Structures are given as structure tokens and as C-alpha cells.
C-alpha atoms as one frame of an Amber mdcrd trajectory, in Angstrom:
protein
  86.587 105.376 148.714  83.234 103.280 146.982  81.152 105.789 148.745  83.363
 108.668 147.281  82.347 107.433 143.913  78.815 106.790 144.796  77.826 110.361
 144.471  79.328 110.685 141.288  77.398 108.201 139.203  73.837 107.690 137.599
  71.087 106.023 139.748  70.946 103.325 137.559  74.401 102.136 138.198  74.345
 102.299 142.001  73.086  98.861 142.380  76.261  97.922 141.163  78.232  99.773
 143.527  76.387  98.125 146.520  77.434  94.680 144.790  81.041  95.910 144.413
  81.266  97.392 148.077  80.525  93.811 149.523  83.583  92.545 148.016  85.858
  95.464 148.255  87.255  95.612 152.035  90.564  94.626 151.218  90.972  96.572
 147.996  89.668  99.479 150.137  92.269  99.066 152.995  95.033  98.909 150.067
  93.620 102.208 148.377  93.294 103.955 151.802  97.176 103.468 152.566  97.901
 105.379 149.445  95.260 108.086 149.976  94.022 107.685 146.124  90.471 108.452
 145.574  91.173 108.542 142.092  92.197 105.040 141.894  89.113 103.912 143.455
  87.014 105.748 140.686  89.019 103.983 138.032  88.441 100.710 139.632  84.740
 101.144 139.925  85.086 102.344 136.090  86.325  99.171 135.243  83.734  97.305
 136.894  81.104  99.415 134.945  82.851  98.633 131.761  82.026  94.705 132.150
  78.750  95.019 133.629  77.320  98.568 131.951  76.008  96.606 129.071  73.850
  94.411 131.207  72.691  97.094 133.667  71.776  99.306 130.785  69.839  96.619
 129.126  67.638  96.346 132.515  66.725 100.141 132.114  65.813 100.306 128.473
  65.061 104.512 129.113  68.807 105.135 129.477  69.975 103.206 126.243  71.553
 105.349 123.750  71.595 104.061 120.160  73.959 105.692 117.753  74.280 104.915
 113.956  77.609 105.653 112.951  77.962 103.198 109.872  79.995 105.034 107.230
  78.722 104.413 103.736  81.151 104.338 100.908  80.291 105.283  97.477  82.842
 104.791  94.687  82.525 106.770  91.745  83.962 107.013  88.302  83.656 109.868
  86.095  83.995 109.842  82.359  84.016 112.175  79.564  82.298 112.230  76.435
  84.501 110.086  74.863  84.412 107.511  77.695  87.711 108.349  79.242  88.120
 108.678  82.985  88.422 112.028  84.396  90.722 112.235  87.409  90.925 116.005
  88.110  87.638 116.531  90.251  87.653 117.960  93.600  85.247 117.316  96.686
  83.445 120.537  95.655  82.490 118.969  92.392  80.199 116.347  93.899  76.650
 116.478  95.580  75.840 113.374  97.156  72.279 112.533  98.142  70.508 109.422
 100.067  66.739 108.985  99.601  66.981 112.514  98.148  68.353 114.114 101.106
  71.777 115.924 100.715  74.711 114.273 102.803  77.856 115.722 104.035  80.913
 114.232 102.655  83.216 113.188 105.713  85.972 111.418 103.261  86.963 112.390
  99.913  90.144 110.876  98.136  91.226 109.322  94.774  91.423 105.734  95.119
  94.069 104.523  92.701  96.265 103.494  95.481  93.585 101.673  97.638  94.064
  97.932  97.955  92.081  96.226  95.018  90.159  92.758  95.029  89.040  91.236
  91.986  86.886  88.286  91.338  87.429  87.134  87.676  84.580  84.791  86.609
  84.938  83.075  83.299  82.081  81.368  81.539  83.021  78.089  80.468  79.859
  76.596  79.494  79.115  74.648  76.010  78.156  77.764  74.306  81.496  79.670
  74.907  83.684  76.748  73.732  84.907  78.436  70.593  85.847  81.507  72.254
  87.173  80.419  75.594  90.801  80.481  74.237  90.619  83.850  73.506  88.807
  84.787  76.760  91.487  83.443  78.626  94.449  84.941  76.962  92.886  88.553
  77.126  92.040  87.632  81.116  95.812  86.864  81.531  96.978  90.205  80.099
  94.318  91.702  82.441  95.752  90.158  85.606  99.336  90.929  84.633  98.268
  94.627  83.899  96.293  95.699  87.041  97.220  93.270  90.145 100.069  94.914
  92.204 101.413  93.709  95.380  98.919  94.943  97.883  95.979  93.733  95.146
  94.189  90.358  95.330  92.932  88.571  92.329  90.700  85.315  92.582  89.845
  83.298  89.504  86.576  81.425  89.035  84.982  79.391  86.345  81.190  78.753
  86.036  79.226  76.219  83.846  76.785  74.048  85.642  78.876  74.777  88.709
  80.770  77.349  90.205  84.569  76.605  90.662  87.086  78.708  92.617  90.376
  78.068  90.629  92.681  80.585  92.316  91.849  82.210  95.847  92.640  85.859
  96.153  96.288  86.489  95.543  98.855  88.703  94.115 101.233  85.979  92.798
 100.943  86.174  88.926 102.211  82.492  88.452  99.290  80.961  90.558  96.740
  83.469  88.702  98.470  82.197  85.399  98.147  78.445  86.531  94.587  78.897
  87.350  93.440  80.384  83.921  95.397  77.892  82.326  93.227  75.054  84.120
  89.923  76.547  82.667  87.841  73.727  80.611  84.418  73.922  79.118  81.312
  72.539  80.899  77.685  72.557  79.927  75.138  74.623  81.352  75.586  77.994
  82.908  75.120  79.031  86.545  75.642  82.765  86.137  73.890  84.095  88.898
  75.573  81.570  91.067  78.847  83.017  90.094  77.799  86.447  90.796  76.425
  85.569  94.336  79.538  83.316  95.217  82.033  85.904  93.833  80.379  88.486
  95.786  79.808  86.655  99.191  83.939  86.167  98.696  84.469  89.758  98.197
  82.414  90.828 101.101  85.019  89.688 103.380  87.621  91.580 101.722  89.121
  95.266 102.789  89.179  98.027 100.160  87.597  98.276  96.655  86.039  95.490
  95.634  85.293  94.505  91.934  83.927  91.447  90.008  84.472  90.711  86.336
  82.315  88.553  84.590  83.140  87.129  81.071  80.267  85.524  79.569  77.726
  85.251  76.717  75.062  86.499  78.949  72.732  83.531  79.548  72.012  81.708
  82.730  70.441  78.183  82.731  70.825  76.307  85.939  71.616  78.773  88.683
  70.510  77.974  92.363  69.773  81.787  93.341  68.038  84.116  91.046  68.802
  87.680  89.624  67.446  89.353  92.578  69.540  87.463  95.166  72.539  88.041
  93.131  72.194  91.458  92.673  71.562  91.914  96.299  74.536  89.898  97.232
  76.670  92.333  95.119  75.117  95.287  96.666  75.516  94.030 100.092  79.444
  93.264  99.497  79.888  96.656  97.827  81.231  94.932  94.950  81.253  96.751
  91.280  80.619  94.502  88.604  81.919  94.795  85.047  80.360  92.506  82.274
  82.092  91.363  79.218  79.482  90.063  77.057  80.940  87.857  74.200  78.676
  87.938  71.127  80.438  86.310  68.130  77.391  86.721  66.037  75.327  89.815
  66.731  72.189  88.309  64.798  72.618  84.559  66.185  69.132  83.300  66.633
  70.269  81.688  69.912  71.475  84.888  71.619  70.266  85.347  75.097  69.138
  89.017  74.920  67.331  88.618  78.321  70.307  87.482  79.909  72.338  90.294
  78.546  70.171  92.865  79.747  70.011  91.364  83.208  73.871  91.725  83.222
  73.712  95.150  82.107  71.296  96.062  84.778  73.276  94.414  87.443  76.780
  96.315  86.094  74.632  99.710  86.307  73.330  99.225  90.068  76.672  98.191
  91.070  78.581 101.064  89.717  80.132  99.114  86.903  79.820  99.126  83.121
  79.015  96.473  80.522  81.207  95.837  77.192  80.343  93.757  73.943  83.368
  91.987  72.545  83.559  89.921  69.163  87.125  89.608  69.046  90.333  89.268
  70.924  91.152  93.036  70.242  87.713  93.889  71.460  88.136  91.955  74.677
  91.637  93.558  75.093  90.163  96.876  74.801  87.409  96.190  77.185  89.785
  94.952  79.788  91.864  97.980  79.343  88.906 100.096  79.996  88.165  98.581
  83.041  91.774  98.704  84.389  91.809 102.464  83.442  88.618 103.194  85.506
  89.834 101.509  88.595  92.693 103.645  88.762  90.849 107.043  88.612  87.876
 106.189  91.170  86.823 108.678  93.879  85.581 107.811  97.174  82.839 109.790
  98.578  82.113 108.450 102.081  79.552 109.959 104.614  77.486 109.310 107.799
  73.786 109.002 106.881  71.860 111.829 108.522  68.302 111.355 109.993  66.371
 108.893 107.797  62.902 109.373 106.663  62.153 106.419 104.899  61.368 102.963
 106.464  62.813 101.032 103.549  65.745  98.399 103.905  67.175  99.938 100.811
  68.591 103.377 100.814  68.916 105.128  97.436  71.987 106.885  96.359  72.313
 109.796  93.783  75.608 111.617  93.074  75.180 114.881  90.866  78.305 116.805
  89.365  78.777 120.434  90.063  80.554 123.138  88.303  82.851 120.211  86.759
  85.710 121.555  84.532  85.125 122.187  81.131  85.428 119.103  78.949  82.133
 118.183  77.486  79.284 116.236  78.717  80.522 114.012  81.905  78.922 110.946
  83.240  79.013 109.250  86.639  78.913 105.733  87.661  78.136 104.451  91.033
  76.222 101.869  92.904  72.315 102.682  93.016  72.188 102.339  96.963  72.636
  99.839  99.813  70.986  97.833 102.153  70.818  98.582 106.040  70.436  94.740
 106.664  72.006  91.554 105.350  69.549  89.572 103.279  68.773  85.866 104.230
  68.539  83.552 101.219
């Protein structure tokens, strides 16, 4: 029976057949009594399944490498008034990677896909006046957005980052975690983005981080680039709500604000300024509306012409319905390898 299969396998694997034949006497007799050549082939195939990886490694010329990584691009489209547009079709999107058009393999509207949200609240000394309002608004947001299939985690960050509530859809636990938020001293903003992104990377479905802060970072262990890369590798969409009590405040950290704005843009999110509870509520409401009207464009990358570790993405709208100037928000690109920090 083994000889029968020997004629039907590649040369590189025949050594395995000889090895198997040395121990297959009793099996051969059993198979002969049933006249089953097919069964013998199945046994040899099982052997190759276990040993094939080793044998192919010994003969590199026979190794076939196939990149089948599906790349997900979540897109939010808004009209001239900033309202989400929910009636677009696959034909309305042109997707490119490094300037080369890609075939969209999966297109869907993602309002039903499970949602994981990392809610990070700045509790540093500079936010002590506004913290109560931030927590009230954050609680409203959680009650409005979280469904049974979703998960929301609550973080606070000051001189260090603390996980107050792990991912859950239990609103009582979320409320209790928000209630425990207390002011600290310094601001580890980038650490919060980094740690929140790492937690999101282990989740399935859509992944979002909402950061409420006055924009400054004073003592993070990681820097801006490391925080941004962690978010991009996790496919996390970052929304920033920047608290600005006094627009002309001499102590305002505009550099930190610009960094947050860029992180939000590069991950496909947005930023909002808020000076009051009403504006906080409005910002959270806009985030909630957008998360209910996202599109998923997924594709298998075609041949790559760049050796860069970072692949740039571009989404254009084609023949969009009448309604004014549309804007699309999506992540700037993705990394092909995990970073080491």
C-alpha cells in the first residue's frame, strides 16, 4: 500500500515514506485484508500533515509563502453639516494602498458589529475644576452607546494610568468605576493611549478609544510616536475631547492639543473642543452617532512595491449621492510588523 502512494507524492517527501514503511508492517496487513488503497493514502497524508512542515523547511525551494492578511478599514463619512452619511454603497468607495487601487473583498455597514471602547479620563490637577462635569457626561455616553454585545473599559490617568473597570457591558460596574475617579497630579497622556491601545488589540470587532483631557502630557514613559503606533497596530480609532475652560489661558498646552488632533486624524477618529457640560454632551453624542454609521472596507493587499513597514491608505468617494461636500475619515495606514518598545 505504501508503494502505491509512493508513486503519487513529490520527490522531496519520499524520504518520509521510507521512514513510514519501516514501521508500517502490521498496518499494511490490516489494510490488505480490506483491500483499501484509499485508506493507505489517507494514513500517509496524515503522516505528511505532521511532518510536512519539517520536510519543507529542509528544502526551501519547495516552500510557498502566501500573504493572506485581510486589512480592515473602517470609514466614517459626514456631510457638509458634519452629520454621518449612512446610505453609501460599495461602488461609492475607491480604496488604495501606497497609491495602488485595491479590490474591496468585504463591504458592510458596521452598526451591528461588537464595539470595544476604552474610555480614558484625565484626572490630573489641571482638570480638577471640570472633572465632575466630565464624569457626568461620560456616564451619559456609556448609557447611550453600550449594548449587550459591546464592552467598555474605564481608565483614569494622572501621574500614572489606572484601569478602573475592565471591558464590560454592565452599566452598574461602569457607573461605579466612573464614580471612583479622583484627581491626581501630573499627566501621563501618551501612556494612557499606549496602554488602552494594547488592551484593545486583544479585542474583536470595532475598537475605539475616547480620551477626555486638557491636552497636555507631562510624564509619560512612552512618547508620541510610540503611542500613535500602538493605536495604529491595534486598529483603534481615537476620539479626543479636549477640555478648554478659557481659550486664551496662558497655561494652555496647544502643542499637546495638536498632538491629540493628529493622533485622532491618523487613526480615523476626530477631535472636539468642549468648554461646558452641554458641549461635552454634544461631543459624546456626535461620537455615538458616527459609531452607529461606520462602513467596513476590507481587502487582501495586492502585490506590494514598497519595502516600507508602513502601508499608506487612501479612500476616495466616487459618484456619491447629492447632498453637498462629503468628508471621509479613516486610518492613515497600517504596520506590517509589530513594533518593539
